[in-house]
Amino acid sequence: MAIDTNVLEQELRNFIGTERYYRLRRDLLVTDGVKHLAEQAECFWLLDLYWSHLLGIDHIANPFTVLKMTVQKSAAYVVIEDGNDNVLAQQFVEYTDFPLASIMLYGCWAEQEWVVMLTSEY
């Protein structure tokens, strides 16, 4: 069953904080909104992609990161920035069925782990 992108976008706008954090990796937590996105859009792969690049980012120099993904014709371009438009990592994804045209996530270092959230949850 195809996901209704309008419904998903509306649902994501409703997340303005989190009640619980979910551990996906030893050093990666996600919020309620990101978990909802991953489940509804079936995009846990995107969180793995983000996490794999976060491993190479100095969290002391860059405790805040922004993932920006744009999708066009079933391919995606992912850029991870420092919040000031400085590119820290980037990756081309040859194929994706991600339902939205774009998504932006924030990653914040929280002493021992990264916390990934929707922009509305920041």
Coordinates of N, CA and C in Angstrom, one line a residue:
M1 N 0.8 -1.2 0.0 CA 0.0 0.0 0.0 C 0.9 1.2 0.0
A2 N 0.6 2.1 -0.9 CA 1.4 3.4 -1.1 C 1.1 4.3 0.1
I3 N 2.1 5.0 0.6 CA 1.8 5.9 1.6 C 1.3 7.3 1.1
D4 N 0.4 7.9 1.8 CA -0.1 9.2 1.4 C 0.8 10.2 1.9
T5 N 1.6 10.9 0.9 CA 2.6 11.8 1.4 C 2.0 13.0 2.1
N6 N 0.8 13.5 1.7 CA 0.2 14.6 2.4 C -0.1 14.2 3.9
V7 N -0.6 13.0 4.1 CA -0.8 12.6 5.5 C 0.5 12.5 6.2
L8 N 1.5 11.9 5.6 CA 2.8 11.8 6.3 C 3.4 13.2 6.7
E9 N 3.3 14.1 5.7 CA 3.8 15.5 6.0 C 3.1 16.1 7.2
Q10 N 1.7 15.9 7.2 CA 0.9 16.5 8.3 C 1.3 15.8 9.6
E11 N 1.4 14.5 9.6 CA 1.8 13.8 10.8 C 3.1 14.3 11.4
L12 N 4.1 14.5 10.5 CA 5.4 14.9 10.9 C 5.4 16.3 11.5
R13 N 4.5 17.2 11.0 CA 4.4 18.6 11.5 C 3.9 18.6 12.9
N14 N 3.2 17.5 13.3 CA 2.6 17.4 14.7 C 3.6 17.1 15.7
F15 N 4.8 16.6 15.4 CA 5.9 16.3 16.3 C 6.6 17.6 16.7
I16 N 6.4 18.1 17.9 CA 7.1 19.3 18.3 C 8.0 19.1 19.5
G17 N 8.2 17.9 19.9 CA 9.0 17.6 21.0 C 9.0 16.0 21.0
T18 N 9.6 15.5 22.0 CA 9.6 14.0 22.1 C 9.3 13.6 23.6
E19 N 8.6 12.5 23.7 CA 8.4 11.9 25.0 C 9.3 10.8 25.3
R20 N 10.0 10.3 24.3 CA 10.8 9.1 24.5 C 11.9 9.1 23.4
Y21 N 13.1 8.6 23.8 CA 14.1 8.4 22.8 C 14.3 6.9 22.5
Y22 N 14.6 6.6 21.3 CA 14.8 5.2 20.9 C 16.2 4.9 20.4
R23 N 16.8 3.9 21.0 CA 18.2 3.6 20.7 C 18.2 2.7 19.5
L24 N 18.9 3.2 18.4 CA 19.1 2.4 17.2 C 20.5 1.8 17.1
R25 N 21.4 2.5 17.7 CA 22.8 2.1 17.8 C 23.3 2.5 19.2
R26 N 24.5 1.9 19.5 CA 25.1 2.2 20.8 C 25.2 3.7 21.0
D27 N 25.5 4.5 20.0 CA 25.7 5.9 20.1 C 24.7 6.7 19.2
L28 N 23.5 6.2 19.0 CA 22.5 6.9 18.2 C 21.1 6.7 18.8
L29 N 20.5 7.8 19.1 CA 19.1 7.8 19.6 C 18.3 8.6 18.6
V30 N 17.0 8.3 18.5 CA 16.1 9.0 17.6 C 14.9 9.4 18.5
T31 N 14.2 10.4 18.1 CA 13.0 10.9 18.8 C 11.8 10.2 18.3
D32 N 10.7 10.6 18.9 CA 9.4 10.0 18.5 C 9.1 10.3 17.0
G33 N 9.3 11.5 16.6 CA 9.1 11.9 15.2 C 9.9 11.2 14.2
V34 N 11.2 11.0 14.5 CA 12.1 10.3 13.6 C 11.7 8.9 13.5
K35 N 11.4 8.3 14.6 CA 10.9 6.9 14.7 C 9.7 6.7 13.8
H36 N 8.7 7.7 13.9 CA 7.5 7.6 13.1 C 7.9 7.7 11.6
L37 N 8.7 8.7 11.3 CA 9.2 8.8 9.9 C 9.8 7.5 9.4
A38 N 10.7 6.9 10.1 CA 11.3 5.7 9.7 C 10.4 4.5 9.5
E39 N 9.4 4.4 10.4 CA 8.4 3.3 10.3 C 7.4 3.6 9.2
Q40 N 6.9 4.8 9.0 CA 5.9 5.0 8.0 C 6.5 5.1 6.6
A41 N 7.7 5.7 6.5 CA 8.3 5.8 5.1 C 9.3 4.6 4.9
E42 N 9.3 3.7 5.8 CA 10.2 2.5 5.7 C 11.7 3.0 5.3
C43 N 12.2 3.9 6.1 CA 13.5 4.5 5.8 C 14.5 4.4 6.9
F44 N 14.5 3.3 7.6 CA 15.6 3.1 8.6 C 17.0 3.2 7.9
W45 N 17.0 2.8 6.6 CA 18.3 2.9 5.9 C 18.8 4.3 5.9
L46 N 17.9 5.4 5.9 CA 18.4 6.7 5.9 C 19.1 7.1 7.3
L47 N 18.6 6.5 8.3 CA 19.2 6.7 9.7 C 20.5 6.0 9.7
D48 N 20.6 4.8 9.1 CA 21.9 4.1 9.0 C 22.9 4.9 8.2
L49 N 22.5 5.5 7.1 CA 23.3 6.4 6.3 C 23.8 7.6 7.1
Y50 N 22.9 8.2 7.8 CA 23.3 9.4 8.6 C 24.3 9.0 9.7
W51 N 24.0 7.9 10.4 CA 24.9 7.4 11.5 C 26.3 7.1 10.9
S52 N 26.3 6.4 9.7 CA 27.6 6.0 9.2 C 28.5 7.3 8.9
H53 N 27.9 8.4 8.5 CA 28.6 9.6 8.3 C 28.9 10.3 9.6
L54 N 28.0 10.2 10.6 CA 28.3 10.8 11.9 C 29.5 10.2 12.6
L55 N 29.8 9.0 12.3 CA 31.0 8.3 12.9 C 32.2 9.0 12.5
G56 N 32.3 9.6 11.3 CA 33.5 10.3 10.8 C 33.5 11.8 11.1
I57 N 32.5 12.3 11.8 CA 32.4 13.7 12.1 C 32.9 14.0 13.6
D58 N 33.8 14.9 13.7 CA 34.3 15.3 15.1 C 33.2 15.9 15.8
H59 N 32.6 15.2 16.8 CA 31.5 15.8 17.5 C 31.8 16.9 18.5
I60 N 33.1 17.1 18.8 CA 33.5 18.2 19.6 C 33.5 19.5 18.7
A61 N 34.1 19.4 17.5 CA 34.1 20.6 16.6 C 32.7 20.8 16.0
N62 N 31.9 19.8 15.8 CA 30.6 19.9 15.2 C 29.5 19.1 16.0
P63 N 29.1 19.7 17.1 CA 28.1 19.0 17.9 C 26.7 19.1 17.4
F64 N 26.5 19.8 16.3 CA 25.2 20.0 15.6 C 25.4 19.7 14.1
T65 N 24.6 18.9 13.6 CA 24.6 18.6 12.2 C 23.2 18.6 11.6
V66 N 23.2 18.8 10.3 CA 21.9 18.9 9.5 C 22.0 17.9 8.3
L67 N 21.1 17.0 8.3 CA 21.0 16.1 7.1 C 19.9 16.7 6.2
K68 N 20.3 16.9 4.9 CA 19.3 17.4 3.9 C 19.3 16.3 2.8
M69 N 18.1 15.8 2.5 CA 18.0 14.8 1.4 C 17.0 15.3 0.4
T70 N 17.3 15.3 -0.8 CA 16.4 15.6 -1.9 C 16.3 14.4 -2.8
V71 N 15.0 14.1 -3.2 CA 14.8 13.0 -4.0 C 14.3 13.4 -5.4
Q72 N 14.8 12.8 -6.4 CA 14.4 13.2 -7.8 C 14.5 11.9 -8.6
K73 N 13.4 11.5 -9.2 CA 13.3 10.4 -10.1 C 13.9 9.1 -9.5
S74 N 13.5 8.8 -8.3 CA 13.9 7.6 -7.5 C 15.3 7.6 -7.1
A75 N 16.0 8.7 -7.2 CA 17.4 8.8 -6.7 C 17.4 9.9 -5.7
A76 N 18.4 9.9 -4.8 CA 18.5 10.9 -3.8 C 19.9 11.4 -3.6
Y77 N 20.0 12.6 -3.2 CA 21.3 13.2 -2.9 C 21.2 13.7 -1.4
V78 N 22.1 13.2 -0.6 CA 22.2 13.5 0.8 C 23.4 14.3 1.1
V79 N 23.2 15.4 1.9 CA 24.2 16.3 2.3 C 24.1 16.4 3.8
I80 N 25.2 16.3 4.5 CA 25.3 16.6 5.9 C 26.1 17.8 6.1
E81 N 25.5 18.8 6.8 CA 26.2 20.1 7.0 C 26.3 20.4 8.5
D82 N 27.1 21.4 8.8 CA 27.3 21.8 10.2 C 26.3 22.8 10.7
G83 N 25.3 23.1 10.0 CA 24.3 24.1 10.4 C 24.5 25.5 9.8
N84 N 25.7 25.7 9.3 CA 26.1 27.0 8.7 C 26.4 26.8 7.2
D85 N 25.8 25.8 6.6 CA 26.0 25.5 5.1 C 27.4 25.0 4.8
N86 N 28.1 24.5 5.7 CA 29.4 23.9 5.4 C 29.2 22.4 5.3
V87 N 29.6 21.8 4.2 CA 29.4 20.4 4.0 C 30.4 19.6 4.7
L88 N 29.9 18.6 5.5 CA 30.7 17.7 6.3 C 30.8 16.4 5.6
A89 N 29.7 16.0 4.9 CA 29.7 14.7 4.2 C 28.6 14.8 3.1
Q90 N 28.7 13.9 2.1 CA 27.6 13.9 1.1 C 27.6 12.5 0.5
Q91 N 26.5 12.1 0.0 CA 26.4 10.8 -0.7 C 25.2 10.8 -1.7
F92 N 25.4 10.1 -2.8 CA 24.4 9.9 -3.8 C 23.8 8.6 -3.6
V93 N 22.5 8.5 -3.6 CA 21.8 7.2 -3.4 C 21.1 6.9 -4.8
E94 N 21.6 5.8 -5.4 CA 21.1 5.5 -6.8 C 19.6 5.2 -6.8
Y95 N 19.1 4.5 -5.8 CA 17.7 4.2 -5.9 C 17.1 4.4 -4.5
T96 N 15.9 5.0 -4.4 CA 15.1 5.1 -3.2 C 13.7 5.1 -3.5
D97 N 12.8 4.6 -2.7 CA 11.4 4.8 -2.8 C 10.9 5.7 -1.7
F98 N 11.8 6.5 -1.1 CA 11.4 7.5 -0.1 C 10.2 8.3 -0.7
P99 N 9.2 8.4 0.1 CA 8.0 9.0 -0.5 C 7.9 10.6 -0.6
L100 N 8.8 11.2 0.2 CA 8.8 12.7 0.2 C 9.9 13.2 -0.8
A101 N 9.6 14.4 -1.3 CA 10.6 15.1 -2.2 C 11.9 15.5 -1.5
S102 N 11.7 15.8 -0.2 CA 12.9 16.2 0.6 C 12.6 16.0 2.0
I103 N 13.7 15.9 2.8 CA 13.6 15.8 4.3 C 14.8 16.5 4.9
M104 N 14.6 17.1 6.0 CA 15.8 17.6 6.8 C 15.7 17.1 8.2
L105 N 16.8 16.6 8.7 CA 16.9 16.1 10.1 C 18.0 16.8 10.8
Y106 N 17.9 17.0 12.1 CA 19.0 17.5 12.9 C 19.6 16.4 13.7
G107 N 20.9 16.5 13.8 CA 21.7 15.6 14.7 C 22.5 16.4 15.7
C108 N 22.2 16.1 17.0 CA 22.9 16.8 18.1 C 23.7 15.9 18.9
W109 N 24.9 16.2 19.2 CA 25.7 15.4 20.1 C 25.3 15.7 21.6
A110 N 25.0 14.6 22.3 CA 24.5 14.7 23.7 C 25.4 14.0 24.6
E111 N 26.6 14.4 24.7 CA 27.6 13.9 25.7 C 28.2 12.5 25.3
Q112 N 27.3 11.6 25.0 CA 27.8 10.2 24.7 C 27.2 9.6 23.4
E113 N 26.3 10.3 22.8 CA 25.6 9.8 21.7 C 25.0 10.9 20.8
W114 N 24.7 10.6 19.6 CA 24.0 11.5 18.7 C 22.5 11.3 18.9
V115 N 21.8 12.4 18.9 CA 20.3 12.4 18.9 C 19.8 13.0 17.6
V116 N 19.0 12.2 16.9 CA 18.5 12.6 15.6 C 17.0 13.0 15.8
M117 N 16.7 14.2 15.3 CA 15.3 14.7 15.4 C 14.8 15.3 14.2
L118 N 13.5 15.5 14.1 CA 12.9 16.3 13.1 C 13.2 17.7 13.4
T119 N 13.2 18.6 12.4 CA 13.5 20.0 12.7 C 12.4 20.6 13.6
S120 N 11.2 20.1 13.6 CA 10.1 20.6 14.5 C 10.3 20.2 15.9
E121 N 11.2 19.2 16.2 CA 11.4 18.7 17.5 C 12.6 19.4 18.2
Y122 N 13.3 20.2 17.5 CA 14.5 20.9 18.0 C 14.2 21.9 19.0

